[in-house]
CSV table of C-alpha atoms and ligand atoms in Angstrom, one decimal:
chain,number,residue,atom,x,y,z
T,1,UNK,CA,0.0,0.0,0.0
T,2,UNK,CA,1.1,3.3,-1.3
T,3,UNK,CA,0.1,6.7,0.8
T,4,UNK,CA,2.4,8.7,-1.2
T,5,UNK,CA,0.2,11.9,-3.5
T,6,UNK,CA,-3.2,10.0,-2.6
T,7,UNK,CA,-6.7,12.1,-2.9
T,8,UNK,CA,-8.3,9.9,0.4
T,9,UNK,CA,-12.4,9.4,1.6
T,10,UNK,CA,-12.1,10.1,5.6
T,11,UNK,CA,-14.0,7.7,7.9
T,12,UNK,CA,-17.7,8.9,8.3
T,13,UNK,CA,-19.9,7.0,10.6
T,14,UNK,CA,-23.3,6.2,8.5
T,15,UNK,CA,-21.9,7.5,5.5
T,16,UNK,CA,-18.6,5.4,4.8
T,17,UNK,CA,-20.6,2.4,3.5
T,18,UNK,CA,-19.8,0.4,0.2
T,19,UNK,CA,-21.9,2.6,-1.6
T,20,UNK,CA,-20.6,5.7,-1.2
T,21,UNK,CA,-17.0,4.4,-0.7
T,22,UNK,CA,-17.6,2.9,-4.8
T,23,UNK,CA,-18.9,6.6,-5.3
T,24,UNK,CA,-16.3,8.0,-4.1
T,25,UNK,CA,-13.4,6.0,-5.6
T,26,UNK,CA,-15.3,6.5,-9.5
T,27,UNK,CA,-14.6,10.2,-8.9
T,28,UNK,CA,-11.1,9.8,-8.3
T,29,UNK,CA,-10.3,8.5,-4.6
T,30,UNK,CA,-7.5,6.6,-4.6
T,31,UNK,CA,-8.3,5.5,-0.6
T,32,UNK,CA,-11.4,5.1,0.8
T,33,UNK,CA,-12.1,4.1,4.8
T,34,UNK,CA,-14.7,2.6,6.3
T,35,UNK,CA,-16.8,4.0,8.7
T,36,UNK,CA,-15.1,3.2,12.6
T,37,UNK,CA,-16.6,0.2,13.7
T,38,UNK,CA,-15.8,-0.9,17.3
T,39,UNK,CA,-13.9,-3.7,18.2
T,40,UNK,CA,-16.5,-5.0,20.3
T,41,UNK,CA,-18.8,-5.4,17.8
T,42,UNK,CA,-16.3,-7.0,15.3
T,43,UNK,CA,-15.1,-10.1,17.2
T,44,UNK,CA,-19.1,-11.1,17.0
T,45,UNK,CA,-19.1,-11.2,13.4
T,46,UNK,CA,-18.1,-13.7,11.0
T,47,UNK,CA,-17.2,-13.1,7.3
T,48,UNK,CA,-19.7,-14.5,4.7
T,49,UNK,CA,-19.1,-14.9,1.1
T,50,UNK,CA,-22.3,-12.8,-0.6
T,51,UNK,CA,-22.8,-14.2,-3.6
T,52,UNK,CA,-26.0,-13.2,-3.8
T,53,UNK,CA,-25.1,-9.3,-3.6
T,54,UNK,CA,-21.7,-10.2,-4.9
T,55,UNK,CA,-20.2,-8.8,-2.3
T,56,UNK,CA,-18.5,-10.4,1.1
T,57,UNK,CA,-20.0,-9.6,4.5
T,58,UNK,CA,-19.2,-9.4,8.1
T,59,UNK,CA,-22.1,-10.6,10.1
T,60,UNK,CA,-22.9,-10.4,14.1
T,61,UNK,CA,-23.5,-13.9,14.8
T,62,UNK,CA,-27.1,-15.5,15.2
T,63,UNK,CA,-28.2,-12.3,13.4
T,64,UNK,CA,-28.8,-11.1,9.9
T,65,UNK,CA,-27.1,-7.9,11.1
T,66,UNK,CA,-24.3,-6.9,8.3
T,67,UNK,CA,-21.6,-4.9,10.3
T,68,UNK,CA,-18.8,-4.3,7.4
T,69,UNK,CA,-19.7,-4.9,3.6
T,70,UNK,CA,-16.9,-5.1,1.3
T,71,UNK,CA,-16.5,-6.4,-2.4
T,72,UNK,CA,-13.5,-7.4,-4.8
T,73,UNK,CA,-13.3,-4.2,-6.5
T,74,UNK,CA,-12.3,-2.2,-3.5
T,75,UNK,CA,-9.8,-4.8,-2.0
T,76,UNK,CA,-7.2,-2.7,-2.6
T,77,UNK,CA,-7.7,0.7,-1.3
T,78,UNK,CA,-10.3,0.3,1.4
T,79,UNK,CA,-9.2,0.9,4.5
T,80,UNK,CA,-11.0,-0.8,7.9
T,81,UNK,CA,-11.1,1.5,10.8
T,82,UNK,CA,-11.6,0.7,14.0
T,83,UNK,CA,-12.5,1.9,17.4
T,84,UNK,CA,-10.6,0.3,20.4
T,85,UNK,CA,-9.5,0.8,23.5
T,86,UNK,CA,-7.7,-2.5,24.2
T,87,UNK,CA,-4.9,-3.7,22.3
T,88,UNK,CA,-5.9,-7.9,22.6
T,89,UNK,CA,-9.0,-7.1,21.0
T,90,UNK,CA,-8.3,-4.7,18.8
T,91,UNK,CA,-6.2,-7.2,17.0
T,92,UNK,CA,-8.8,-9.9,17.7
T,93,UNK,CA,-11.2,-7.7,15.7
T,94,UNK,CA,-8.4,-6.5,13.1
T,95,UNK,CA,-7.8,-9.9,12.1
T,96,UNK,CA,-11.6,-11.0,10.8
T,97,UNK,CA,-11.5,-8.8,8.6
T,98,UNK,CA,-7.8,-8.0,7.4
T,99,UNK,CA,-7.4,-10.8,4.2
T,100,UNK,CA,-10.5,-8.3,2.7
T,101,UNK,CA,-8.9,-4.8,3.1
T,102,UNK,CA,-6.0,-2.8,2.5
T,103,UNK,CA,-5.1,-1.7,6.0
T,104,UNK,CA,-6.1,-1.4,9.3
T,105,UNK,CA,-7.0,2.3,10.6
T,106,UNK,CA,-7.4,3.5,14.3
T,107,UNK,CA,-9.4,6.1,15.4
T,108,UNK,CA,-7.6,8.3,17.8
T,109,UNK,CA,-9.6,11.2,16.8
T,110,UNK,CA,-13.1,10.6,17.7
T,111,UNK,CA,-14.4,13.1,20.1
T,112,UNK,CA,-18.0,12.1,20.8
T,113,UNK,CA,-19.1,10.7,23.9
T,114,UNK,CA,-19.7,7.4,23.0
T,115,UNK,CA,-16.5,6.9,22.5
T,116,UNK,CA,-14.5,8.7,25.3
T,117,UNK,CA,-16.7,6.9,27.9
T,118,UNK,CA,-15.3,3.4,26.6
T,119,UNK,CA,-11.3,5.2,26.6
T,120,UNK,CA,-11.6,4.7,22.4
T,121,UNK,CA,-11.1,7.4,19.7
T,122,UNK,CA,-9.4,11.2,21.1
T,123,UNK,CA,-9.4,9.6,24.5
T,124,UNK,CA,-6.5,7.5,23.3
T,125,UNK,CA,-4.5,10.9,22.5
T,126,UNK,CA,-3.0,11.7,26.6
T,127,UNK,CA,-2.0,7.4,26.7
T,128,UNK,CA,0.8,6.8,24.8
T,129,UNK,CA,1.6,3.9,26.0
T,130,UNK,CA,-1.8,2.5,25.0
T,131,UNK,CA,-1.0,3.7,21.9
T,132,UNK,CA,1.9,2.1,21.9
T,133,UNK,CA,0.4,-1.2,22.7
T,134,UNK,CA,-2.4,-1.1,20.6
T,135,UNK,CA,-0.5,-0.2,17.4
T,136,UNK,CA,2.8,-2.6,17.8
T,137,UNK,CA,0.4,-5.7,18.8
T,138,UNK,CA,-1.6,-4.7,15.2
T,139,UNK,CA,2.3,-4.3,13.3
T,140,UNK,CA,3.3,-7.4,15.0
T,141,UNK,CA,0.4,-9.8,14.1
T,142,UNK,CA,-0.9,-8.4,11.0
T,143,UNK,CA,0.8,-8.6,7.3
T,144,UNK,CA,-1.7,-5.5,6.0
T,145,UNK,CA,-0.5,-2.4,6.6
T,146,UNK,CA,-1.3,-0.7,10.1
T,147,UNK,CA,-2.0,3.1,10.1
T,148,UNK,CA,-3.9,5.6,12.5
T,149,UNK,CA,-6.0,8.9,12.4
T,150,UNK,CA,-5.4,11.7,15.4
T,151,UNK,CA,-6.5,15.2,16.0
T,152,UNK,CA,-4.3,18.0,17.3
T,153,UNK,CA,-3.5,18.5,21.2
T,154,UNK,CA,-3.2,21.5,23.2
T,155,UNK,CA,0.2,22.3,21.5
T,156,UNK,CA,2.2,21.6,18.5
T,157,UNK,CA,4.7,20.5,20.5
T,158,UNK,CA,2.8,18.2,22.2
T,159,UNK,CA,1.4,16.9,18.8
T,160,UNK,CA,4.7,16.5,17.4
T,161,UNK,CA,5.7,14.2,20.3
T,162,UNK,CA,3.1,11.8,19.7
T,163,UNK,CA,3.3,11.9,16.1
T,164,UNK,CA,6.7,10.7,17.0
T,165,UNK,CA,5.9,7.8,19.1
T,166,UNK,CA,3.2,6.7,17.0
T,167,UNK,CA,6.2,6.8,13.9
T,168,UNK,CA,8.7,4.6,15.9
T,169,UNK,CA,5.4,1.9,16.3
T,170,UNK,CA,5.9,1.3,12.6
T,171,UNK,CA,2.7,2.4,11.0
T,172,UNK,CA,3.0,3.1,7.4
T,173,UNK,CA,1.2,6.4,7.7
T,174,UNK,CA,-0.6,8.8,10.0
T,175,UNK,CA,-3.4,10.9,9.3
T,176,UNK,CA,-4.3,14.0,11.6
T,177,UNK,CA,-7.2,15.7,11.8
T,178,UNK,CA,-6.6,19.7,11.8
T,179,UNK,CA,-8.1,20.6,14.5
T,180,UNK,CA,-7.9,19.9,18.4
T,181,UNK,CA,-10.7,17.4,20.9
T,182,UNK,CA,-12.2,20.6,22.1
T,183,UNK,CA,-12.6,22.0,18.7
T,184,UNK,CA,-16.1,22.9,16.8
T,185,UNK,CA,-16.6,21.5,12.9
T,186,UNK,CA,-17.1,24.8,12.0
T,187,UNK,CA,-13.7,26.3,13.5
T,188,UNK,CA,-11.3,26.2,10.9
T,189,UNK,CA,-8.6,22.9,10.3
T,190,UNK,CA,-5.2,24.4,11.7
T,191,UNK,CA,-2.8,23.2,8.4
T,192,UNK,CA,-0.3,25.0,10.1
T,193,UNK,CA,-0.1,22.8,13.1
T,194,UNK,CA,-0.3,19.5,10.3
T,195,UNK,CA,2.3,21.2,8.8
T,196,UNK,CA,4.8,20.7,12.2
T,197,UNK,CA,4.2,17.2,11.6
T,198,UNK,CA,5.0,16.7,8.4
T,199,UNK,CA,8.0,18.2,8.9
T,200,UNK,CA,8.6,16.2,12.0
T,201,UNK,CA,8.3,12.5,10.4
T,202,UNK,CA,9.3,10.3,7.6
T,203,UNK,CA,6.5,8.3,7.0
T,204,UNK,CA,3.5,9.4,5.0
T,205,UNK,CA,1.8,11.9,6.6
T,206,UNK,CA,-2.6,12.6,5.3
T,207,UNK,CA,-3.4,15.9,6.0
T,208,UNK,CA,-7.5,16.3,7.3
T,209,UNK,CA,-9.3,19.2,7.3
T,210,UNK,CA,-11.6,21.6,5.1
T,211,UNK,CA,-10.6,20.7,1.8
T,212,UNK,CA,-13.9,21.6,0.2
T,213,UNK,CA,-13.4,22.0,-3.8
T,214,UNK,CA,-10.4,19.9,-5.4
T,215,UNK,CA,-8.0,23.9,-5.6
T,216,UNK,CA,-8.2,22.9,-1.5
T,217,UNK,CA,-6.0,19.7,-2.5
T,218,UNK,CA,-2.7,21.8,-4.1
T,219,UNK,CA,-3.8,24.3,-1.1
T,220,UNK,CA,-3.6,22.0,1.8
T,221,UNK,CA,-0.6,20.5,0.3
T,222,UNK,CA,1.4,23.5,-0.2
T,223,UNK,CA,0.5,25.0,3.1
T,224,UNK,CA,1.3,21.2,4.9
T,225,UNK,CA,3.8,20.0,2.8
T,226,UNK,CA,1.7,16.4,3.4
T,227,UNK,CA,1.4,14.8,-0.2
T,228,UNK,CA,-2.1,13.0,0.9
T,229,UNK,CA,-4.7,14.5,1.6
T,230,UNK,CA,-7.8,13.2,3.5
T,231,UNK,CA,-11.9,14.9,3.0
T,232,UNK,CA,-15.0,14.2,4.9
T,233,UNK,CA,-17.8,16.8,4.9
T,234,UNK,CA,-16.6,17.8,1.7
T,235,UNK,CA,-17.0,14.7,-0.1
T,236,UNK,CA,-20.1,13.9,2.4
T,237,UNK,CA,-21.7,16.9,-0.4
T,238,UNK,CA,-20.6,16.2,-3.2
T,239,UNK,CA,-18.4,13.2,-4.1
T,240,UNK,CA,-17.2,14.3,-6.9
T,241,UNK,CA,-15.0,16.9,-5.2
T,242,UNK,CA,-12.3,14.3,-6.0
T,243,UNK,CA,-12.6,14.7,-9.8
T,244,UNK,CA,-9.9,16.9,-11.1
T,245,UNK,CA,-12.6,17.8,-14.0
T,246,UNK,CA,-14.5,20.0,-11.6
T,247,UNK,CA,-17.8,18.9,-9.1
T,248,UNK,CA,-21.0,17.4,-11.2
T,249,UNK,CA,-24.4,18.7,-10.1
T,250,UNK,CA,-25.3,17.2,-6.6
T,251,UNK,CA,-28.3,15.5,-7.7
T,252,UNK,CA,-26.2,13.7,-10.0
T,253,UNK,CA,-24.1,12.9,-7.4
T,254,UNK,CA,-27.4,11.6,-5.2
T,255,UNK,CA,-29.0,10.2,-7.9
T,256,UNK,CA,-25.5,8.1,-8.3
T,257,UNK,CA,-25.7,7.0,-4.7
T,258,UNK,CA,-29.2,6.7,-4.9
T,259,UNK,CA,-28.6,3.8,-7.6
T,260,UNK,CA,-25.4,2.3,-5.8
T,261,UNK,CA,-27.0,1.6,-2.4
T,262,UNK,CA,-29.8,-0.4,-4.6
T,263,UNK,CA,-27.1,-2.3,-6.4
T,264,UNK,CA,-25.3,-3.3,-3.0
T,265,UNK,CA,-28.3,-3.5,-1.0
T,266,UNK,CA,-27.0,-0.8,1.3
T,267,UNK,CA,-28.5,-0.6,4.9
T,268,UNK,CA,-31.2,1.5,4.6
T,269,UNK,CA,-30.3,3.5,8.1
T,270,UNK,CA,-27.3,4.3,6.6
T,271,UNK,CA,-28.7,5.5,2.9
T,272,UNK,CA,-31.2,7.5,4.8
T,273,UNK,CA,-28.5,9.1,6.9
T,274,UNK,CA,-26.8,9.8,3.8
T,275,UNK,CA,-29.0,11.2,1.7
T,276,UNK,CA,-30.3,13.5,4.4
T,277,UNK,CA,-26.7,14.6,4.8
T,278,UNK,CA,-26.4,16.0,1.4
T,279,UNK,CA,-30.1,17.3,1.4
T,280,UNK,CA,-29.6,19.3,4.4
T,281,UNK,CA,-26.5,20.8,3.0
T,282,UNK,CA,-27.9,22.1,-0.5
T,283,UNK,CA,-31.6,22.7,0.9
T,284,UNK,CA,-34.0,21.5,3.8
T,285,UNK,CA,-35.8,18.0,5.3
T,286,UNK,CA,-39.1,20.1,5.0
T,287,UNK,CA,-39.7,19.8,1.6
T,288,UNK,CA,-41.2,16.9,-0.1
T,289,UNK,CA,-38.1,14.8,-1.1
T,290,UNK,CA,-36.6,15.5,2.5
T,291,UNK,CA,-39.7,14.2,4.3
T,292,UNK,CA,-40.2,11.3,1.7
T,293,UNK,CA,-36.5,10.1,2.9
T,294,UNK,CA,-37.5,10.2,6.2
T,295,UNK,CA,-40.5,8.4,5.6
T,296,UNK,CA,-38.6,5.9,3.5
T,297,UNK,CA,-38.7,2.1,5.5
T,298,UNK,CA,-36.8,0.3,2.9
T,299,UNK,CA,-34.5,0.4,-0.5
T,300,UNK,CA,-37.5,0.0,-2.9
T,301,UNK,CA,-39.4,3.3,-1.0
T,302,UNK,CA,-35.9,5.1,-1.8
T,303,UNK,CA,-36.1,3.5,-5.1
T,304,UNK,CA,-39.6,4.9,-6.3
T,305,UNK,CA,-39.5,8.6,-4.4
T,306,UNK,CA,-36.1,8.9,-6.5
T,307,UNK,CA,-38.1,7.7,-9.8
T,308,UNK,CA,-35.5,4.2,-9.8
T,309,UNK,CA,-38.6,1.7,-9.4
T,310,UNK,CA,-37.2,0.3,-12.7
T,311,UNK,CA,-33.8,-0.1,-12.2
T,312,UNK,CA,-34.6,-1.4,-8.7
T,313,UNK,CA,-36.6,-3.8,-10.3
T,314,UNK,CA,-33.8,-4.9,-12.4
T,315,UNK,CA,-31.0,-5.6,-9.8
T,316,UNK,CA,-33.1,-7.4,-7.9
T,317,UNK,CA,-34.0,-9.6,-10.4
T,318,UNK,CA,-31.1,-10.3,-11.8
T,319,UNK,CA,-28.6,-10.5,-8.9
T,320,UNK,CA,-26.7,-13.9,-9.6
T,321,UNK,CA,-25.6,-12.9,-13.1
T,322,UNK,CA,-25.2,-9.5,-13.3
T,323,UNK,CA,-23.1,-8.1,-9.9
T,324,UNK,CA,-20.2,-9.1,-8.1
T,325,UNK,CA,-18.2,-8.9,-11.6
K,401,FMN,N1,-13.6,10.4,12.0
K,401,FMN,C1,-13.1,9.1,12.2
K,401,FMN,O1,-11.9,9.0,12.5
K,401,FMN,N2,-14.0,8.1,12.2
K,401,FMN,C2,-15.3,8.2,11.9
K,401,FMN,O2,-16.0,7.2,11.9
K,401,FMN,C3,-15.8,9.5,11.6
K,401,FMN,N3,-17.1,9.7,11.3
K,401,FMN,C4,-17.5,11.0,10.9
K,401,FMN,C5,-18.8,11.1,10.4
K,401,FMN,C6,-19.2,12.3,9.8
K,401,FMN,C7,-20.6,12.5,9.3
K,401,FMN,C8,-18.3,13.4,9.8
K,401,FMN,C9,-18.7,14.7,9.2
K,401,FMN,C10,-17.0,13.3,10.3
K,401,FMN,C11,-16.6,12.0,10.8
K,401,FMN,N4,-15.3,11.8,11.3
K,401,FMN,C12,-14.9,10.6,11.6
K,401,FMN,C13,-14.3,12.9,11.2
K,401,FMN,C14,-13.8,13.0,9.8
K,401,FMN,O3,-13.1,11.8,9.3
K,401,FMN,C15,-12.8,14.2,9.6
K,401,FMN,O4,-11.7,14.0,10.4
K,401,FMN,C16,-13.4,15.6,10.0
K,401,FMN,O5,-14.7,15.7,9.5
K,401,FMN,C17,-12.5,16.7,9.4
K,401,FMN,O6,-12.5,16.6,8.0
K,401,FMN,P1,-13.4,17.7,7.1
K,401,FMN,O7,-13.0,19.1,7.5
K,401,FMN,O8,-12.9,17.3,5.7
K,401,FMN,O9,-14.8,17.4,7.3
């Protein structure tokens, strides 16, 4: 795995499914992640050949409940993330899935509550030797690559540091999120502080934070000097921000997603989340299309308030033959 001058789809809870990770890659990402998934949930699931979908699955036990989807085409830039606070299990978890993906990710960035309560994600950032542990056990037991994703601390000094220990662990690259635990969405991405790392560390470094149109990519990288560079909200609108041709229309975009989650049978909580996402962004959940998404139970309700009855029709009649190719 390369993470040399890569255009990279950031983890997004609800949003980083197959679907949108296929969207994503056909405008020009050359990495896409998963969505974190924690490790607790992992170990309960066991990986099922799809042929159905065409796809292969990673199922909770005694359930029908898909946890990670994955499929051929994607095996070699998908990236598993995961959320952990424990370095047994973490690799437990990491090793279920890692013959399907191109490297393991961990989240050391996440600030939400969830997550600090169980020590996972930006509670991770003030133990370093946690760190430590978690990310040499993955390095020693795993042949895929081993990477992880932080967020700023209270000083770029302090950052540096860590950046440093997490280097000497052996991860082939580490991608920081611009902006510190305390931090709003909405305050700006400090590139200047992503900048002290770069500078600080030989391996790859993915620089995170408001690249909104692809001009952001040369601008992030000059101002970094990080030759990745890693998008969330800004792809969450329009996926086509990767395309060095310039954005297409974001109902083309939606329409596109619209017709991939059908194809791979997406989970509907997740296209919903999705698509009210992008709808928020460009208008409002009040109109009609907004409240026929929330209204939406299934794909084939998705499917006819789009106007794709036919093609929904299609896929599912001819799954065997036509997917998974
Ligand atoms: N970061 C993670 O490390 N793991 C996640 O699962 C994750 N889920 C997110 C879900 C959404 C909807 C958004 C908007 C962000 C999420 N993030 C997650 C943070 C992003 O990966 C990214 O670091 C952050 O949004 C900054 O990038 P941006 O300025 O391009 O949005």
């Amino acid at each position: 795995m390369d993470y040399q001058n890569k255009l990279v789809l950031a983890p997004m809870v609800r949003v980083g499914t197959l679907p949108f990770r296929l969207l994503a890659a056909e405008y020009g990402a050359d990495i896409t992640y998963g969505e974190e998934i924690i490790d607790h949930k992992m170990v309960k699931c066991e990986r099922k050949v799809n042929e159905y979908i065409g796809c292969t699955d990673f199922v909770e036990k005694g359930t029908e409940n898909v946890v990670f989807r994955t499929c051929y085409e994607e095996r070699n830039r998908v990236i598993f993330q995961i959320g952990t606070s424990d370095a047994v299990r973490a690799l437990t978890a990491a090793q279920i899935v890692c013959k399907d993906v191109a490297a393991i990710d961990v989240n050391m960035g996440c600030p939400k509550s969830f997550s600090i309560s169980g020590g996972m994600g930006a509670a991770l950032l003030n133990k370093p030797e946690l760190i430590h542990d978690i990310l040499t056990t993955l390095k020693r037991n795993l042949s895929c690559p081993v990477t992880c994703k932080i967020r700023l601390l209270k000083s770029s000094q302090d950052t540096v540091e860590l950046a440093r220990r997490i280097e000497k662990t052996g991860v082939s690259a580490l991608a920081v999120h611009g902006r510190k635990v305390a931090d709003r969405p909405r305050d700006p991405a400090k590139w200047s502080e992503i900048a002290d790392v770069v500078s600080a560390l030989s391996i790859p470094v993915i620089a995170n934070g408001d690249v909104f149109d692809y001009g952001d990519f040369a601008r992030i990288k000059a101002a970094t000097g990080a030759s990745s560079v890693m998008v969330a909200r800004g792809a969450l609108w329009n996926a086509s921000v990767f395309s060095p041709e310039g954005k297409v229309h974001w109902e083309e975009v939606k329409r596109e997603y619209v017709r991939k989650s059908i194809l791979w049978d997406n989970d509907i909580k997740s296209t919903k989340h999705t698509l009210k996402e992008m709808i928020m962004h460009y208008s409002c959940l009040e109109l009609p299309e907004g409240k026929g998404v929330i209204k939406s139970e299934n794909l084939a309700d998705i499917a006819k308030l789009y106007g794709e009855e036919r093609y929904y029709q299609f896929v599912n009649e001819n799954r065997f033959s036509s997917n998974g190719s």
